[in-house]
Amino acid sequence: MNETQQLTIVTGASTGLGAAAARELARRGFHVLAGVRRDADADAIRSADIEPVALDITEPEQVAALAARVASDPRPLHALVNNAGIQVNAPVETLPMEQWRWTFEVNLFGHISVTQALLPALLRSKGRVVNVSSIGGKVAMPTYGAYAGTKFALEAVSDSLRREVAPLGVPVIVVEPGGVRTEMATRGIATANRLAAQMTPEQEERYGDLVQANNSLMASGTESGLTAEAAARVVAKAVTTRRPRTRYTIGRDAALITRLTRLLSDRMLDRVIATNLRRHYPKGAPA
């Protein structure tokens, strides 16, 4: 494979795993089209082999412009890495419906939109689709209903797409990160606190300590997680391996949790999750 003659696309490349994956793929010789939303992010990531493109995956005009950019390039498209996403955490009862819809718009429908637009190019080049999911696509923690819902759905769409296009020469790979030291957790905690502030007093009594415990667990898991650069090397492996697996986990926590979902009953997994979460409840709070 002559990587210098091939394109890759990474969505959500402004910061974190997306930015690290764009740099790792560029280091390996690809010309990377890096989807960003702000001019400052474009300036930060631009290099000889990284070409920032304005891309909000929920905006059809920008998705169409990306497809046109690829169509105008004589180099084949080797891979589309669907990485963009947001983290929204709140109890099912309290999360406003517009937030449910927006989370699915970004974390699921946006990826489908980009994939539909780029599949003709990928089919021509026998390229591949790499969907960045999460361990949240395997197990849904409390307050993760919306986020995990999008990731479970992305896993299902990936399976369906793989079975549709593998016979046509296009592999579809899912990458499932656990804790990764990026800004996503910080933004997720801020969003969780903002949503918690909108709860009624009765909802606060029911779920306030749970939200705090989950924020603490999220911060702890991120702090002990892999660096974005280490995680990006797994994404690059999914992009470059000649015969890729259908799924790759990132981090020991992701590998462990994925294994537990296969071995434990729902009730037993509930107890494991509750025990792990109990350590993060505020002192004196019932867990």
PDB file of C-alpha atoms in Angstrom:
ATOM      1  CA  MET A   1       0.000   0.000   0.000  1.00  0.00           C
ATOM      2  CA  ASN A   2       1.470   3.323  -1.081  1.00  0.00           C
ATOM      3  CA  GLU A   3       0.026   5.497   1.672  1.00  0.00           C
ATOM      4  CA  THR A   4       1.427   8.736   0.253  1.00  0.00           C
ATOM      5  CA  GLN A   5      -1.043   8.399  -2.607  1.00  0.00           C
ATOM      6  CA  GLN A   6      -4.088   7.900  -0.396  1.00  0.00           C
ATOM      7  CA  LEU A   7      -6.526  10.056   1.537  1.00  0.00           C
ATOM      8  CA  THR A   8      -8.012   9.448   4.943  1.00  0.00           C
ATOM      9  CA  ILE A   9     -10.746  11.440   6.658  1.00  0.00           C
ATOM     10  CA  VAL A  10     -11.004  11.970  10.414  1.00  0.00           C
ATOM     11  CA  THR A  11     -14.111  13.714  11.731  1.00  0.00           C
ATOM     12  CA  GLY A  12     -14.032  15.511  15.064  1.00  0.00           C
ATOM     13  CA  ALA A  13     -10.324  16.238  14.665  1.00  0.00           C
ATOM     14  CA  SER A  14     -10.219  19.510  16.589  1.00  0.00           C
ATOM     15  CA  THR A  15      -8.906  18.019  19.831  1.00  0.00           C
ATOM     16  CA  GLY A  16      -8.394  14.787  21.722  1.00  0.00           C
ATOM     17  CA  LEU A  17      -8.472  11.410  20.026  1.00  0.00           C
ATOM     18  CA  GLY A  18      -9.492  12.858  16.652  1.00  0.00           C
ATOM     19  CA  ALA A  19      -6.576  15.292  16.530  1.00  0.00           C
ATOM     20  CA  ALA A  20      -4.152  12.608  17.704  1.00  0.00           C
ATOM     21  CA  ALA A  21      -5.461  10.146  15.093  1.00  0.00           C
ATOM     22  CA  ALA A  22      -5.081  12.739  12.330  1.00  0.00           C
ATOM     23  CA  ARG A  23      -1.466  13.363  13.332  1.00  0.00           C
ATOM     24  CA  GLU A  24      -0.684   9.650  13.624  1.00  0.00           C
ATOM     25  CA  LEU A  25      -2.125   8.899  10.189  1.00  0.00           C
ATOM     26  CA  ALA A  26      -0.245  11.828   8.678  1.00  0.00           C
ATOM     27  CA  ARG A  27       2.957  10.520  10.288  1.00  0.00           C
ATOM     28  CA  ARG A  28       2.318   7.216   8.522  1.00  0.00           C
ATOM     29  CA  GLY A  29       2.178   8.954   5.157  1.00  0.00           C
ATOM     30  CA  PHE A  30      -1.506   9.561   4.503  1.00  0.00           C
ATOM     31  CA  HIS A  31      -2.923  12.879   3.381  1.00  0.00           C
ATOM     32  CA  VAL A  32      -5.491  13.511   6.116  1.00  0.00           C
ATOM     33  CA  LEU A  33      -8.638  15.559   5.682  1.00  0.00           C
ATOM     34  CA  ALA A  34      -9.271  16.624   9.279  1.00  0.00           C
ATOM     35  CA  GLY A  35     -12.805  17.722  10.103  1.00  0.00           C
ATOM     36  CA  VAL A  36     -12.879  20.764  12.408  1.00  0.00           C
ATOM     37  CA  ARG A  37     -15.542  23.301  13.352  1.00  0.00           C
ATOM     38  CA  ARG A  38     -13.520  26.432  14.180  1.00  0.00           C
ATOM     39  CA  ASP A  39     -10.808  28.398  12.387  1.00  0.00           C
ATOM     40  CA  ALA A  40      -8.584  28.262  15.464  1.00  0.00           C
ATOM     41  CA  ASP A  41      -8.750  24.466  15.479  1.00  0.00           C
ATOM     42  CA  ALA A  42      -7.902  24.396  11.778  1.00  0.00           C
ATOM     43  CA  ASP A  43      -4.817  26.548  12.367  1.00  0.00           C
ATOM     44  CA  ALA A  44      -3.717  24.330  15.254  1.00  0.00           C
ATOM     45  CA  ILE A  45      -3.831  21.069  13.308  1.00  0.00           C
ATOM     46  CA  ARG A  46      -2.790  22.182   9.821  1.00  0.00           C
ATOM     47  CA  SER A  47       0.462  20.689   8.493  1.00  0.00           C
ATOM     48  CA  ALA A  48       1.973  19.484   5.246  1.00  0.00           C
ATOM     49  CA  ASP A  49      -0.022  16.244   5.424  1.00  0.00           C
ATOM     50  CA  ILE A  50      -3.062  17.420   7.401  1.00  0.00           C
ATOM     51  CA  GLU A  51      -5.613  19.506   5.541  1.00  0.00           C
ATOM     52  CA  PRO A  52      -8.302  20.889   7.845  1.00  0.00           C
ATOM     53  CA  VAL A  53     -11.813  21.002   6.396  1.00  0.00           C
ATOM     54  CA  ALA A  54     -14.802  22.796   7.902  1.00  0.00           C
ATOM     55  CA  LEU A  55     -17.085  19.985   9.004  1.00  0.00           C
ATOM     56  CA  ASP A  56     -20.074  19.961  11.275  1.00  0.00           C
ATOM     57  CA  ILE A  57     -21.435  16.479  10.617  1.00  0.00           C
ATOM     58  CA  THR A  58     -24.985  17.671  11.354  1.00  0.00           C
ATOM     59  CA  GLU A  59     -24.825  20.225   8.514  1.00  0.00           C
ATOM     60  CA  PRO A  60     -25.717  18.625   5.136  1.00  0.00           C
ATOM     61  CA  GLU A  61     -23.980  21.391   3.143  1.00  0.00           C
ATOM     62  CA  GLN A  62     -20.668  20.772   4.884  1.00  0.00           C
ATOM     63  CA  VAL A  63     -20.981  17.002   4.466  1.00  0.00           C
ATOM     64  CA  ALA A  64     -21.673  17.505   0.742  1.00  0.00           C
ATOM     65  CA  ALA A  65     -18.662  19.831   0.460  1.00  0.00           C
ATOM     66  CA  LEU A  66     -16.444  17.148   1.984  1.00  0.00           C
ATOM     67  CA  ALA A  67     -17.693  14.570  -0.528  1.00  0.00           C
ATOM     68  CA  ALA A  68     -17.028  17.040  -3.352  1.00  0.00           C
ATOM     69  CA  ARG A  69     -13.503  17.642  -2.033  1.00  0.00           C
ATOM     70  CA  VAL A  70     -12.812  13.905  -2.121  1.00  0.00           C
ATOM     71  CA  ALA A  71     -14.354  13.524  -5.596  1.00  0.00           C
ATOM     72  CA  SER A  72     -12.076  16.259  -6.934  1.00  0.00           C
ATOM     73  CA  ASP A  73      -8.892  14.540  -5.712  1.00  0.00           C
ATOM     74  CA  PRO A  74      -7.204  11.920  -7.920  1.00  0.00           C
ATOM     75  CA  ARG A  75      -5.947  10.056  -4.868  1.00  0.00           C
ATOM     76  CA  PRO A  76      -8.121   7.172  -3.610  1.00  0.00           C
ATOM     77  CA  LEU A  77      -9.916   7.412  -0.287  1.00  0.00           C
ATOM     78  CA  HIS A  78      -8.462   4.741   1.953  1.00  0.00           C
ATOM     79  CA  ALA A  79     -10.476   5.294   5.139  1.00  0.00           C
ATOM     80  CA  LEU A  80     -13.224   7.293   6.769  1.00  0.00           C
ATOM     81  CA  VAL A  81     -12.779   7.573  10.540  1.00  0.00           C
ATOM     82  CA  ASN A  82     -16.097   8.615  12.109  1.00  0.00           C
ATOM     83  CA  ASN A  83     -14.854  10.073  15.379  1.00  0.00           C
ATOM     84  CA  ALA A  84     -16.911  13.221  16.070  1.00  0.00           C
ATOM     85  CA  GLY A  85     -19.132  13.074  19.123  1.00  0.00           C
ATOM     86  CA  ILE A  86     -20.463  14.632  22.308  1.00  0.00           C
ATOM     87  CA  GLN A  87     -20.982  13.259  25.796  1.00  0.00           C
ATOM     88  CA  VAL A  88     -24.291  13.947  27.519  1.00  0.00           C
ATOM     89  CA  ASN A  89     -24.965  12.408  30.936  1.00  0.00           C
ATOM     90  CA  ALA A  90     -28.214  12.718  32.867  1.00  0.00           C
ATOM     91  CA  PRO A  91     -30.825  10.353  34.309  1.00  0.00           C
ATOM     92  CA  VAL A  92     -33.382   9.168  31.792  1.00  0.00           C
ATOM     93  CA  GLU A  93     -36.179  10.909  33.710  1.00  0.00           C
ATOM     94  CA  THR A  94     -34.521  14.317  33.741  1.00  0.00           C
ATOM     95  CA  LEU A  95     -32.864  14.701  30.335  1.00  0.00           C
ATOM     96  CA  PRO A  96     -34.958  17.037  28.134  1.00  0.00           C
ATOM     97  CA  MET A  97     -36.166  15.485  24.902  1.00  0.00           C
ATOM     98  CA  GLU A  98     -34.335  18.076  22.779  1.00  0.00           C
ATOM     99  CA  GLN A  99     -31.088  16.887  24.380  1.00  0.00           C
ATOM    100  CA  TRP A 100     -31.950  13.269  23.591  1.00  0.00           C
ATOM    101  CA  ARG A 101     -32.557  14.216  19.965  1.00  0.00           C
ATOM    102  CA  TRP A 102     -29.402  16.329  19.684  1.00  0.00           C
ATOM    103  CA  THR A 103     -27.212  13.571  21.155  1.00  0.00           C
ATOM    104  CA  PHE A 104     -28.502  11.124  18.559  1.00  0.00           C
ATOM    105  CA  GLU A 105     -28.153  13.757  15.829  1.00  0.00           C
ATOM    106  CA  VAL A 106     -24.442  14.180  16.543  1.00  0.00           C
ATOM    107  CA  ASN A 107     -23.384  10.722  17.720  1.00  0.00           C
ATOM    108  CA  LEU A 108     -25.404   8.624  15.274  1.00  0.00           C
ATOM    109  CA  PHE A 109     -27.207  10.403  12.449  1.00  0.00           C
ATOM    110  CA  GLY A 110     -24.227  12.636  11.670  1.00  0.00           C
ATOM    111  CA  HIS A 111     -22.004   9.580  11.205  1.00  0.00           C
ATOM    112  CA  ILE A 112     -24.592   7.953   8.959  1.00  0.00           C
ATOM    113  CA  SER A 113     -24.799  11.141   6.874  1.00  0.00           C
ATOM    114  CA  VAL A 114     -21.031  11.302   6.371  1.00  0.00           C
ATOM    115  CA  THR A 115     -20.827   7.573   5.623  1.00  0.00           C
ATOM    116  CA  GLN A 116     -23.584   7.770   3.014  1.00  0.00           C
ATOM    117  CA  ALA A 117     -21.837  10.687   1.325  1.00  0.00           C
ATOM    118  CA  LEU A 118     -18.427   8.975   1.207  1.00  0.00           C
ATOM    119  CA  LEU A 119     -19.442   5.374   0.479  1.00  0.00           C
ATOM    120  CA  PRO A 120     -19.321   5.787  -3.321  1.00  0.00           C
ATOM    121  CA  ALA A 121     -15.676   6.871  -3.061  1.00  0.00           C
ATOM    122  CA  LEU A 122     -14.871   4.080  -0.588  1.00  0.00           C
ATOM    123  CA  LEU A 123     -16.509   1.483  -2.823  1.00  0.00           C
ATOM    124  CA  ARG A 124     -14.436   2.653  -5.782  1.00  0.00           C
ATOM    125  CA  SER A 125     -11.187   2.489  -3.829  1.00  0.00           C
ATOM    126  CA  LYS A 126     -12.006  -0.562  -1.693  1.00  0.00           C
ATOM    127  CA  GLY A 127     -11.432   1.657   1.322  1.00  0.00           C
ATOM    128  CA  ARG A 128     -12.776   1.165   4.807  1.00  0.00           C
ATOM    129  CA  VAL A 129     -15.030   2.708   7.455  1.00  0.00           C
ATOM    130  CA  VAL A 130     -13.771   3.025  11.038  1.00  0.00           C
ATOM    131  CA  ASN A 131     -16.480   3.962  13.533  1.00  0.00           C
ATOM    132  CA  VAL A 132     -15.282   5.197  16.923  1.00  0.00           C
ATOM    133  CA  SER A 133     -17.783   3.864  19.446  1.00  0.00           C
ATOM    134  CA  SER A 134     -17.130   3.426  23.186  1.00  0.00           C
ATOM    135  CA  ILE A 135     -17.317   0.887  25.968  1.00  0.00           C
ATOM    136  CA  GLY A 136     -20.623   2.725  26.403  1.00  0.00           C
ATOM    137  CA  GLY A 137     -21.683   0.809  23.306  1.00  0.00           C
ATOM    138  CA  LYS A 138     -21.373  -2.412  25.318  1.00  0.00           C
ATOM    139  CA  VAL A 139     -22.644  -1.475  28.770  1.00  0.00           C
ATOM    140  CA  ALA A 140     -24.903   1.426  29.770  1.00  0.00           C
ATOM    141  CA  MET A 141     -23.934   3.002  33.084  1.00  0.00           C
ATOM    142  CA  PRO A 142     -26.533   4.961  35.078  1.00  0.00           C
ATOM    143  CA  THR A 143     -26.976   8.497  33.653  1.00  0.00           C
ATOM    144  CA  TYR A 144     -25.473   7.272  30.351  1.00  0.00           C
ATOM    145  CA  GLY A 145     -28.823   6.446  28.752  1.00  0.00           C
ATOM    146  CA  ALA A 146     -28.607   8.948  25.882  1.00  0.00           C
ATOM    147  CA  TYR A 147     -24.861   8.601  25.264  1.00  0.00           C
ATOM    148  CA  ALA A 148     -24.848   4.811  25.514  1.00  0.00           C
ATOM    149  CA  GLY A 149     -28.010   4.670  23.430  1.00  0.00           C
ATOM    150  CA  THR A 150     -26.195   6.376  20.568  1.00  0.00           C
ATOM    151  CA  LYS A 151     -23.202   4.076  20.916  1.00  0.00           C
ATOM    152  CA  PHE A 152     -25.286   0.893  21.080  1.00  0.00           C
ATOM    153  CA  ALA A 153     -27.025   2.126  17.940  1.00  0.00           C
ATOM    154  CA  LEU A 154     -23.712   2.916  16.236  1.00  0.00           C
ATOM    155  CA  GLU A 155     -22.534  -0.623  16.983  1.00  0.00           C
ATOM    156  CA  ALA A 156     -25.704  -2.034  15.396  1.00  0.00           C
ATOM    157  CA  VAL A 157     -25.438   0.214  12.329  1.00  0.00           C
ATOM    158  CA  SER A 158     -21.789  -0.801  11.973  1.00  0.00           C
ATOM    159  CA  ASP A 159     -22.718  -4.488  12.033  1.00  0.00           C
ATOM    160  CA  SER A 160     -25.411  -3.976   9.432  1.00  0.00           C
ATOM    161  CA  LEU A 161     -23.180  -1.861   7.194  1.00  0.00           C
ATOM    162  CA  ARG A 162     -20.342  -4.391   7.481  1.00  0.00           C
ATOM    163  CA  ARG A 163     -22.591  -7.174   6.268  1.00  0.00           C
ATOM    164  CA  GLU A 164     -23.781  -5.002   3.390  1.00  0.00           C
ATOM    165  CA  VAL A 165     -20.449  -3.768   2.055  1.00  0.00           C
ATOM    166  CA  ALA A 166     -17.891  -6.416   3.067  1.00  0.00           C
ATOM    167  CA  PRO A 167     -18.865  -8.464  -0.028  1.00  0.00           C
ATOM    168  CA  LEU A 168     -18.119  -5.307  -2.040  1.00  0.00           C
ATOM    169  CA  GLY A 169     -14.604  -5.011  -0.628  1.00  0.00           C
ATOM    170  CA  VAL A 170     -15.172  -2.379   2.089  1.00  0.00           C
ATOM    171  CA  PRO A 171     -14.353  -3.448   5.673  1.00  0.00           C
ATOM    172  CA  VAL A 172     -16.228  -1.773   8.530  1.00  0.00           C
ATOM    173  CA  ILE A 173     -14.371  -1.627  11.848  1.00  0.00           C
ATOM    174  CA  VAL A 174     -15.555  -0.479  15.268  1.00  0.00           C
ATOM    175  CA  VAL A 175     -13.114   1.009  17.781  1.00  0.00           C
ATOM    176  CA  GLU A 176     -14.244   0.974  21.422  1.00  0.00           C
ATOM    177  CA  PRO A 177     -12.237   3.284  23.699  1.00  0.00           C
ATOM    178  CA  GLY A 178     -12.341   3.137  27.463  1.00  0.00           C
ATOM    179  CA  GLY A 179     -10.807   5.937  29.497  1.00  0.00           C
ATOM    180  CA  VAL A 180      -8.684   8.266  27.353  1.00  0.00           C
ATOM    181  CA  ARG A 181      -7.049  11.411  28.717  1.00  0.00           C
ATOM    182  CA  THR A 182      -8.793  14.027  26.567  1.00  0.00           C
ATOM    183  CA  GLU A 183     -10.964  17.096  27.093  1.00  0.00           C
ATOM    184  CA  MET A 184     -14.133  15.086  26.415  1.00  0.00           C
ATOM    185  CA  ALA A 185     -14.561  14.014  30.042  1.00  0.00           C
ATOM    186  CA  THR A 186     -14.118  17.581  31.297  1.00  0.00           C
ATOM    187  CA  ARG A 187     -16.751  18.789  28.869  1.00  0.00           C
ATOM    188  CA  GLY A 188     -18.980  15.841  29.798  1.00  0.00           C
ATOM    189  CA  ILE A 189     -18.778  16.669  33.511  1.00  0.00           C
ATOM    190  CA  ALA A 190     -19.586  20.317  32.822  1.00  0.00           C
ATOM    191  CA  THR A 191     -22.611  19.259  30.751  1.00  0.00           C
ATOM    192  CA  ALA A 192     -23.750  16.831  33.459  1.00  0.00           C
ATOM    193  CA  ASN A 193     -23.560  19.584  36.088  1.00  0.00           C
ATOM    194  CA  ARG A 194     -25.449  22.026  33.857  1.00  0.00           C
ATOM    195  CA  LEU A 195     -28.208  19.480  33.267  1.00  0.00           C
ATOM    196  CA  ALA A 196     -28.306  18.560  36.970  1.00  0.00           C
ATOM    197  CA  ALA A 197     -28.876  22.223  37.833  1.00  0.00           C
ATOM    198  CA  GLN A 198     -32.116  22.054  35.825  1.00  0.00           C
ATOM    199  CA  MET A 199     -33.568  19.163  37.851  1.00  0.00           C
ATOM    200  CA  THR A 200     -36.585  19.709  40.066  1.00  0.00           C
ATOM    201  CA  PRO A 201     -36.053  19.440  43.851  1.00  0.00           C
ATOM    202  CA  GLU A 202     -37.630  15.971  43.785  1.00  0.00           C
ATOM    203  CA  GLN A 203     -35.342  14.863  40.965  1.00  0.00           C
ATOM    204  CA  GLU A 204     -32.351  16.337  42.769  1.00  0.00           C
ATOM    205  CA  GLU A 205     -33.224  14.274  45.830  1.00  0.00           C
ATOM    206  CA  ARG A 206     -33.496  11.123  43.715  1.00  0.00           C
ATOM    207  CA  TYR A 207     -30.469  11.578  41.479  1.00  0.00           C
ATOM    208  CA  GLY A 208     -28.197  14.347  42.780  1.00  0.00           C
ATOM    209  CA  ASP A 209     -25.728  12.050  44.555  1.00  0.00           C
ATOM    210  CA  LEU A 210     -25.753   9.644  41.603  1.00  0.00           C
ATOM    211  CA  VAL A 211     -24.746  12.429  39.215  1.00  0.00           C
ATOM    212  CA  GLN A 212     -21.895  13.447  41.529  1.00  0.00           C
ATOM    213  CA  ALA A 213     -20.723   9.845  41.816  1.00  0.00           C
ATOM    214  CA  ASN A 214     -20.731   9.404  38.058  1.00  0.00           C
ATOM    215  CA  ASN A 215     -18.798  12.635  37.585  1.00  0.00           C
ATOM    216  CA  SER A 216     -16.188  11.415  40.050  1.00  0.00           C
ATOM    217  CA  LEU A 217     -15.979   8.029  38.329  1.00  0.00           C
ATOM    218  CA  MET A 218     -15.667   9.685  34.915  1.00  0.00           C
ATOM    219  CA  ALA A 219     -12.855  11.936  36.119  1.00  0.00           C
ATOM    220  CA  SER A 220     -11.061   9.014  37.760  1.00  0.00           C
ATOM    221  CA  GLY A 221     -11.348   6.795  34.684  1.00  0.00           C
ATOM    222  CA  THR A 222     -10.064   9.546  32.442  1.00  0.00           C
ATOM    223  CA  GLU A 223      -7.123  10.377  34.702  1.00  0.00           C
ATOM    224  CA  SER A 224      -5.999   6.735  34.738  1.00  0.00           C
ATOM    225  CA  GLY A 225      -6.705   6.182  31.040  1.00  0.00           C
ATOM    226  CA  LEU A 226      -4.460   6.063  28.004  1.00  0.00           C
ATOM    227  CA  THR A 227      -3.068   9.146  26.365  1.00  0.00           C
ATOM    228  CA  ALA A 228      -4.761  10.319  23.197  1.00  0.00           C
ATOM    229  CA  GLU A 229      -1.585   9.439  21.301  1.00  0.00           C
ATOM    230  CA  ALA A 230      -1.644   5.828  22.529  1.00  0.00           C
ATOM    231  CA  ALA A 231      -5.335   5.540  21.661  1.00  0.00           C
ATOM    232  CA  ALA A 232      -4.645   7.014  18.221  1.00  0.00           C
ATOM    233  CA  ARG A 233      -2.232   4.199  17.461  1.00  0.00           C
ATOM    234  CA  VAL A 234      -5.105   1.720  17.846  1.00  0.00           C
ATOM    235  CA  VAL A 235      -7.199   3.774  15.439  1.00  0.00           C
ATOM    236  CA  ALA A 236      -4.270   3.818  13.013  1.00  0.00           C
ATOM    237  CA  LYS A 237      -4.005   0.031  13.330  1.00  0.00           C
ATOM    238  CA  ALA A 238      -7.663  -0.290  12.362  1.00  0.00           C
ATOM    239  CA  VAL A 239      -6.984   1.969   9.367  1.00  0.00           C
ATOM    240  CA  THR A 240      -3.819   0.264   8.131  1.00  0.00           C
ATOM    241  CA  THR A 241      -4.023  -3.453   9.033  1.00  0.00           C
ATOM    242  CA  ARG A 242      -4.399  -5.498   5.873  1.00  0.00           C
ATOM    243  CA  ARG A 243      -7.043  -7.800   7.340  1.00  0.00           C
ATOM    244  CA  PRO A 244      -8.550  -5.814  10.230  1.00  0.00           C
ATOM    245  CA  ARG A 245     -10.651  -7.277  12.990  1.00  0.00           C
ATOM    246  CA  THR A 246     -14.261  -6.160  13.194  1.00  0.00           C
ATOM    247  CA  ARG A 247     -13.631  -4.555  16.607  1.00  0.00           C
ATOM    248  CA  TYR A 248     -10.733  -3.115  18.580  1.00  0.00           C
ATOM    249  CA  THR A 249     -10.867  -2.043  22.214  1.00  0.00           C
ATOM    250  CA  ILE A 250      -8.681   0.772  23.578  1.00  0.00           C
ATOM    251  CA  GLY A 251      -7.404   0.347  27.118  1.00  0.00           C
ATOM    252  CA  ARG A 252      -7.566  -2.387  29.718  1.00  0.00           C
ATOM    253  CA  ASP A 253     -10.832  -1.071  31.119  1.00  0.00           C
ATOM    254  CA  ALA A 254     -12.541  -1.420  27.741  1.00  0.00           C
ATOM    255  CA  ALA A 255     -11.183  -4.947  27.278  1.00  0.00           C
ATOM    256  CA  LEU A 256     -12.303  -5.956  30.790  1.00  0.00           C
ATOM    257  CA  ILE A 257     -15.788  -4.490  30.543  1.00  0.00           C
ATOM    258  CA  THR A 258     -16.342  -6.009  27.109  1.00  0.00           C
ATOM    259  CA  ARG A 259     -15.371  -9.399  28.519  1.00  0.00           C
ATOM    260  CA  LEU A 260     -17.636  -9.018  31.558  1.00  0.00           C
ATOM    261  CA  THR A 261     -20.667  -8.287  29.376  1.00  0.00           C
ATOM    262  CA  ARG A 262     -20.180 -11.700  27.783  1.00  0.00           C
ATOM    263  CA  LEU A 263     -19.677 -13.583  31.050  1.00  0.00           C
ATOM    264  CA  LEU A 264     -22.072 -12.038  33.582  1.00  0.00           C
ATOM    265  CA  SER A 265     -25.842 -11.987  33.792  1.00  0.00           C
ATOM    266  CA  ASP A 266     -27.588  -8.618  33.766  1.00  0.00           C
ATOM    267  CA  ARG A 267     -28.230  -8.764  37.523  1.00  0.00           C
ATOM    268  CA  MET A 268     -24.637  -9.665  38.301  1.00  0.00           C
ATOM    269  CA  LEU A 269     -23.360  -6.893  36.041  1.00  0.00           C
ATOM    270  CA  ASP A 270     -25.728  -4.476  37.819  1.00  0.00           C
ATOM    271  CA  ARG A 271     -24.102  -5.412  41.139  1.00  0.00           C
ATOM    272  CA  VAL A 272     -20.572  -5.003  39.775  1.00  0.00           C
ATOM    273  CA  ILE A 273     -21.406  -1.548  38.407  1.00  0.00           C
ATOM    274  CA  ALA A 274     -23.134  -0.482  41.645  1.00  0.00           C
ATOM    275  CA  THR A 275     -20.199  -1.658  43.762  1.00  0.00           C
ATOM    276  CA  ASN A 276     -17.707   0.229  41.614  1.00  0.00           C
ATOM    277  CA  LEU A 277     -19.856   3.363  41.663  1.00  0.00           C
ATOM    278  CA  ARG A 278     -20.430   3.229  45.428  1.00  0.00           C
ATOM    279  CA  ARG A 279     -16.827   4.295  46.086  1.00  0.00           C
ATOM    280  CA  HIS A 280     -17.509   7.593  44.321  1.00  0.00           C
ATOM    281  CA  TYR A 281     -20.642   8.683  46.170  1.00  0.00           C
ATOM    282  CA  PRO A 282     -20.354  11.801  48.360  1.00  0.00           C
ATOM    283  CA  LYS A 283     -19.533  10.939  51.970  1.00  0.00           C
ATOM    284  CA  GLY A 284     -22.630  10.170  53.967  1.00  0.00           C
ATOM    285  CA  ALA A 285     -24.812   9.761  50.882  1.00  0.00           C
ATOM    286  CA  PRO A 286     -26.923   6.593  50.533  1.00  0.00           C
ATOM    287  CA  ALA A 287     -25.681   4.477  47.616  1.00  0.00           C
TER     288      ALA A 287
END
